[in-house]
PDB file of C-alpha atoms in Angstrom:
ATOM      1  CA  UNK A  29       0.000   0.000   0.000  1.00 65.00           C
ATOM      2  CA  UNK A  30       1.332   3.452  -0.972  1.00 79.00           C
ATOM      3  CA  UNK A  31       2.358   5.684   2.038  1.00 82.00           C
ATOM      4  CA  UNK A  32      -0.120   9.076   2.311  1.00 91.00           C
ATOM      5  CA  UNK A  33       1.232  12.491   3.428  1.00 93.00           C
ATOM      6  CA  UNK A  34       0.561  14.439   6.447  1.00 93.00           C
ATOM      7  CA  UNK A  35      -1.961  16.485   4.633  1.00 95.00           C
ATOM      8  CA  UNK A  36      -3.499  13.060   2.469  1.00 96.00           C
ATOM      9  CA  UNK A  37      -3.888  11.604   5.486  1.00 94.00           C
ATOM     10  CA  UNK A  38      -5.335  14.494   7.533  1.00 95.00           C
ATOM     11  CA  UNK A  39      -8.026  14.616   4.266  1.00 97.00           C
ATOM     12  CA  UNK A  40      -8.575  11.072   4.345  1.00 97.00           C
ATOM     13  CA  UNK A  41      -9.793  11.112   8.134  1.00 96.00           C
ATOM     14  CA  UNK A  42     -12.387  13.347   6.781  1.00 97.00           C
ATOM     15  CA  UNK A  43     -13.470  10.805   4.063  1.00 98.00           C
ATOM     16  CA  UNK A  44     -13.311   8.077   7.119  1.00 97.00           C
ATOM     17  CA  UNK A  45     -15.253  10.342   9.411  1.00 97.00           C
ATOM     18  CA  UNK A  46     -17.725  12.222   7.428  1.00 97.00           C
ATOM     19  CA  UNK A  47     -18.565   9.647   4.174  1.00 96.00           C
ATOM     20  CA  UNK A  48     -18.583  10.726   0.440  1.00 98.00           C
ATOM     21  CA  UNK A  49     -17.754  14.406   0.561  1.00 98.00           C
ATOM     22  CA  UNK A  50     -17.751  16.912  -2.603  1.00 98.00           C
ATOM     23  CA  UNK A  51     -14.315  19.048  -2.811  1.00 97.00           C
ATOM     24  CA  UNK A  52     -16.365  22.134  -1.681  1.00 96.00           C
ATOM     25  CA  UNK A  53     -17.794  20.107   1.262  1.00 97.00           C
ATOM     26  CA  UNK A  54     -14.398  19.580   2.200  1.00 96.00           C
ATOM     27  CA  UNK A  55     -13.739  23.321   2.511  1.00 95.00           C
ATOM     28  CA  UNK A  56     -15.514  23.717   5.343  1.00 95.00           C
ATOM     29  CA  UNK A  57     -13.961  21.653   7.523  1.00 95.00           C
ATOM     30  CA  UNK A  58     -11.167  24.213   7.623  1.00 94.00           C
ATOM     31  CA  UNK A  59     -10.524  26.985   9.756  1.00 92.00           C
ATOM     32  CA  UNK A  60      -9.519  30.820   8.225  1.00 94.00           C
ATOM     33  CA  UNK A  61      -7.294  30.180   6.175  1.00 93.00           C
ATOM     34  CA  UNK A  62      -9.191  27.572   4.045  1.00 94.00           C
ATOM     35  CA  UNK A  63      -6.834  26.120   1.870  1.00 94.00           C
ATOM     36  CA  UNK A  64      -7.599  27.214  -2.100  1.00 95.00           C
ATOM     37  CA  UNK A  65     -10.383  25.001  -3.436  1.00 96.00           C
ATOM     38  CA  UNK A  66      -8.084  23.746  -6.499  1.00 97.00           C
ATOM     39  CA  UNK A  67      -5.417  23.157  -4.098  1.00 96.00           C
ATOM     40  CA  UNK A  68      -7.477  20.350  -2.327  1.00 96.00           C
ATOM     41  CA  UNK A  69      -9.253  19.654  -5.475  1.00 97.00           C
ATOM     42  CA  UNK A  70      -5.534  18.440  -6.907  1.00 97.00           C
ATOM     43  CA  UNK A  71      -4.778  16.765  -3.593  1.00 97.00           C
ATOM     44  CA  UNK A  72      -7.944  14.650  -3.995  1.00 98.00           C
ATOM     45  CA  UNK A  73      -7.574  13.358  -7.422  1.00 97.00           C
ATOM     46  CA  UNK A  74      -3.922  12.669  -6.299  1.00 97.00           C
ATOM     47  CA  UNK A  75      -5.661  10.627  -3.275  1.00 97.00           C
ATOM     48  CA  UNK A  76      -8.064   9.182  -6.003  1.00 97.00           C
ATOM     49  CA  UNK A  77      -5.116   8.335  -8.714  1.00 96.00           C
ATOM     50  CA  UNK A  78      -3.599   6.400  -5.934  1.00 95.00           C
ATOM     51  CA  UNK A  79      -6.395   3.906  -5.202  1.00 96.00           C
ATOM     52  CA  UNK A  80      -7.659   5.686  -1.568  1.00 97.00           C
ATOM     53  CA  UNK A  81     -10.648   7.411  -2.774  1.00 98.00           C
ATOM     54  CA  UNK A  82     -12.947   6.918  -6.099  1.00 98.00           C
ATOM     55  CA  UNK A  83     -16.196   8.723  -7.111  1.00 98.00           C
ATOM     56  CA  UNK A  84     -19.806   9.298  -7.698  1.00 97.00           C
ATOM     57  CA  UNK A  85     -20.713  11.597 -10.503  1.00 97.00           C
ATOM     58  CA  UNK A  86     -23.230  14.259 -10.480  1.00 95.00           C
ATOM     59  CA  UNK A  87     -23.707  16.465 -13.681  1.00 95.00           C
ATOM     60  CA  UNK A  88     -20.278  18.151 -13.824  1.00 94.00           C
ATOM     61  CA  UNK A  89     -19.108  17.302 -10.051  1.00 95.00           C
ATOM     62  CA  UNK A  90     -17.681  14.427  -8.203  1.00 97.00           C
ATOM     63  CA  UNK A  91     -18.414  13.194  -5.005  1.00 98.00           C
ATOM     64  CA  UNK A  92     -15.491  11.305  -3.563  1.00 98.00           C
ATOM     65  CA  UNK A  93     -15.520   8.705  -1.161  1.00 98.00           C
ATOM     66  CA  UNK A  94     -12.992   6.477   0.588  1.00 97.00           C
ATOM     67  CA  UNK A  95     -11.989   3.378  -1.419  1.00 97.00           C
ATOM     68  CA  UNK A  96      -9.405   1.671   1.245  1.00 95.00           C
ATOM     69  CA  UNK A  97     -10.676   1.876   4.714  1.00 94.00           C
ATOM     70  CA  UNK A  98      -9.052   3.186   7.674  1.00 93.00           C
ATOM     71  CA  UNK A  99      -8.313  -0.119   9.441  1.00 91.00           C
ATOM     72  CA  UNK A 100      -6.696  -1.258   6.376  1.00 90.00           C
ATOM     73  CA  UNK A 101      -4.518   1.836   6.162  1.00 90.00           C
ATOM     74  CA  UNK A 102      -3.734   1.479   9.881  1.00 86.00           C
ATOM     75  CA  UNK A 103      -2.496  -2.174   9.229  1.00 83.00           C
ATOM     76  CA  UNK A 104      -0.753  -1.398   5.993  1.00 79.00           C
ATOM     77  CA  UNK A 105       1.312   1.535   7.183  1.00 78.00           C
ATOM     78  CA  UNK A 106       2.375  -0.524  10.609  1.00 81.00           C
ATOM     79  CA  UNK A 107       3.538  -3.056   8.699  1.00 81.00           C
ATOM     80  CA  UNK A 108       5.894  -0.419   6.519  1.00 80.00           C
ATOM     81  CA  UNK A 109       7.003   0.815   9.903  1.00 81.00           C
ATOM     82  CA  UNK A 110       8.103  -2.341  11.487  1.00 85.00           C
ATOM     83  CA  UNK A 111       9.303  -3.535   7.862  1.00 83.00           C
ATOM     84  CA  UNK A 112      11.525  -0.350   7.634  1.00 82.00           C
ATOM     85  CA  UNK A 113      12.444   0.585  11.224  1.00 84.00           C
ATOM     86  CA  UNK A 114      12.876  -3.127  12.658  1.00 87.00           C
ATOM     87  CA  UNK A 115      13.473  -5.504   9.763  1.00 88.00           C
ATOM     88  CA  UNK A 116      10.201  -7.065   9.782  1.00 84.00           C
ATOM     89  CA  UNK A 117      10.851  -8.318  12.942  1.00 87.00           C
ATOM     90  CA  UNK A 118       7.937  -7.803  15.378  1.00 84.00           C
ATOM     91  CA  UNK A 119      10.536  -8.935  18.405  1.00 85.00           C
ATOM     92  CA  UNK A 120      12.232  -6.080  17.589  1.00 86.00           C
ATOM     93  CA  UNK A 121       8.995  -3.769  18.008  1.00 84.00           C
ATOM     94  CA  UNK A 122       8.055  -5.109  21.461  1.00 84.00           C
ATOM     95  CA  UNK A 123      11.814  -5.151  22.395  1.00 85.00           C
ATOM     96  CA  UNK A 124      12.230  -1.672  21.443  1.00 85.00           C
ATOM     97  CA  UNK A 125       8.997  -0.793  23.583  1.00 83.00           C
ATOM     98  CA  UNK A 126      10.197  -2.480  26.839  1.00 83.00           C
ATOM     99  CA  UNK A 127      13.782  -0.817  26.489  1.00 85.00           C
ATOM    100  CA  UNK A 128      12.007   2.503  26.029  1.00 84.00           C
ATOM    101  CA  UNK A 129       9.681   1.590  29.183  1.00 80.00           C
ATOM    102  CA  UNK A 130       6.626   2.340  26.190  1.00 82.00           C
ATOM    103  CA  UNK A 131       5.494  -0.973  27.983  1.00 84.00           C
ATOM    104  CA  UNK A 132       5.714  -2.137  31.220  1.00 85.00           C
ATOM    105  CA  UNK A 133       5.930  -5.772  32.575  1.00 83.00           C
ATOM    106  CA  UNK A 134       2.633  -5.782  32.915  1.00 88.00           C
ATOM    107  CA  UNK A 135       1.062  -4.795  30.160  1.00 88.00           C
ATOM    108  CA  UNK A 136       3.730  -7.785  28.793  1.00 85.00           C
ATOM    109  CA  UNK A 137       2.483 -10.204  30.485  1.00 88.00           C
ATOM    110  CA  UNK A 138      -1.064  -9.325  29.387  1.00 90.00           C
ATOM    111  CA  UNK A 139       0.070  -9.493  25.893  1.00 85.00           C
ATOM    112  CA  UNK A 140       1.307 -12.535  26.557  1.00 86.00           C
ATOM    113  CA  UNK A 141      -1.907 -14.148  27.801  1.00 89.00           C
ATOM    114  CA  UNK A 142      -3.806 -12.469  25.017  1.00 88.00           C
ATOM    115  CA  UNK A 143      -1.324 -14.341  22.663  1.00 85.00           C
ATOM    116  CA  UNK A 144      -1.432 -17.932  24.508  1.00 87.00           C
ATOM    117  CA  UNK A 145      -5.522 -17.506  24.414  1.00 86.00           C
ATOM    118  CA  UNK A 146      -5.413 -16.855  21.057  1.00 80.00           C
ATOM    119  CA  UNK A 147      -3.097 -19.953  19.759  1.00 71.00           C
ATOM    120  CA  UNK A 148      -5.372 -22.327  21.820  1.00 62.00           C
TER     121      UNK A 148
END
């Protein structure tokens, strides 16, 4: 799965949040100063170009909605981070977490349990 920006992904939780949205929709979920309307316009096709939103059409307008859903997103762009940032080793991840303290002993144990449940 393609990686979003800040801003792509920022839109997308809109599409995610709110359902099909028109570009001028859009609009007003920004504060003063709105981004330009072609300026989001461009972003969206961009979002739409890569496979995260398609469209309805209306006479001359398109009302976009969110082809990939946000779990799937979630899931695809953890994987990227533990595939670039740990060798695709989710060891590494947890190991990384306790050394931080991110996770104490306890919450490792319950992830444990959680794990052991789940292979019976």
């Amino acid at each position: 799965m393609k990686r979003l920006t800040a801003r792509e992904e920022e839109i997308m939780g809109y599409f995610w949040t709110e359902g099909p949205l028109f570009v001028k929709q859009l609009l007003e979920f920004y504060g003063e100063p709105k981004p330009h309307f072609n300026t989001l316009s461009t972003i969206v096709r961009g979002l739409e170009e890569k496979g995260f939103l398609a469209h309805n059409t209306y006479g001359n307008t398109y009302q976009y909605y969110a082809a990939v859903s946000e779990a799937d997103y979630s899931r695809g762009t953890l994987k990227n981070v533990i595939a670039k940032y740990f060798n695709n080793s989710y060891l590494g991840v947890i190991s990384s977490l306790v050394r931080e303290e991110e996770i104490s002993v306890d919450e490792l144990r319950k992830l444990i349990d959680e794990v052991e449940k789940g292979n019976q």
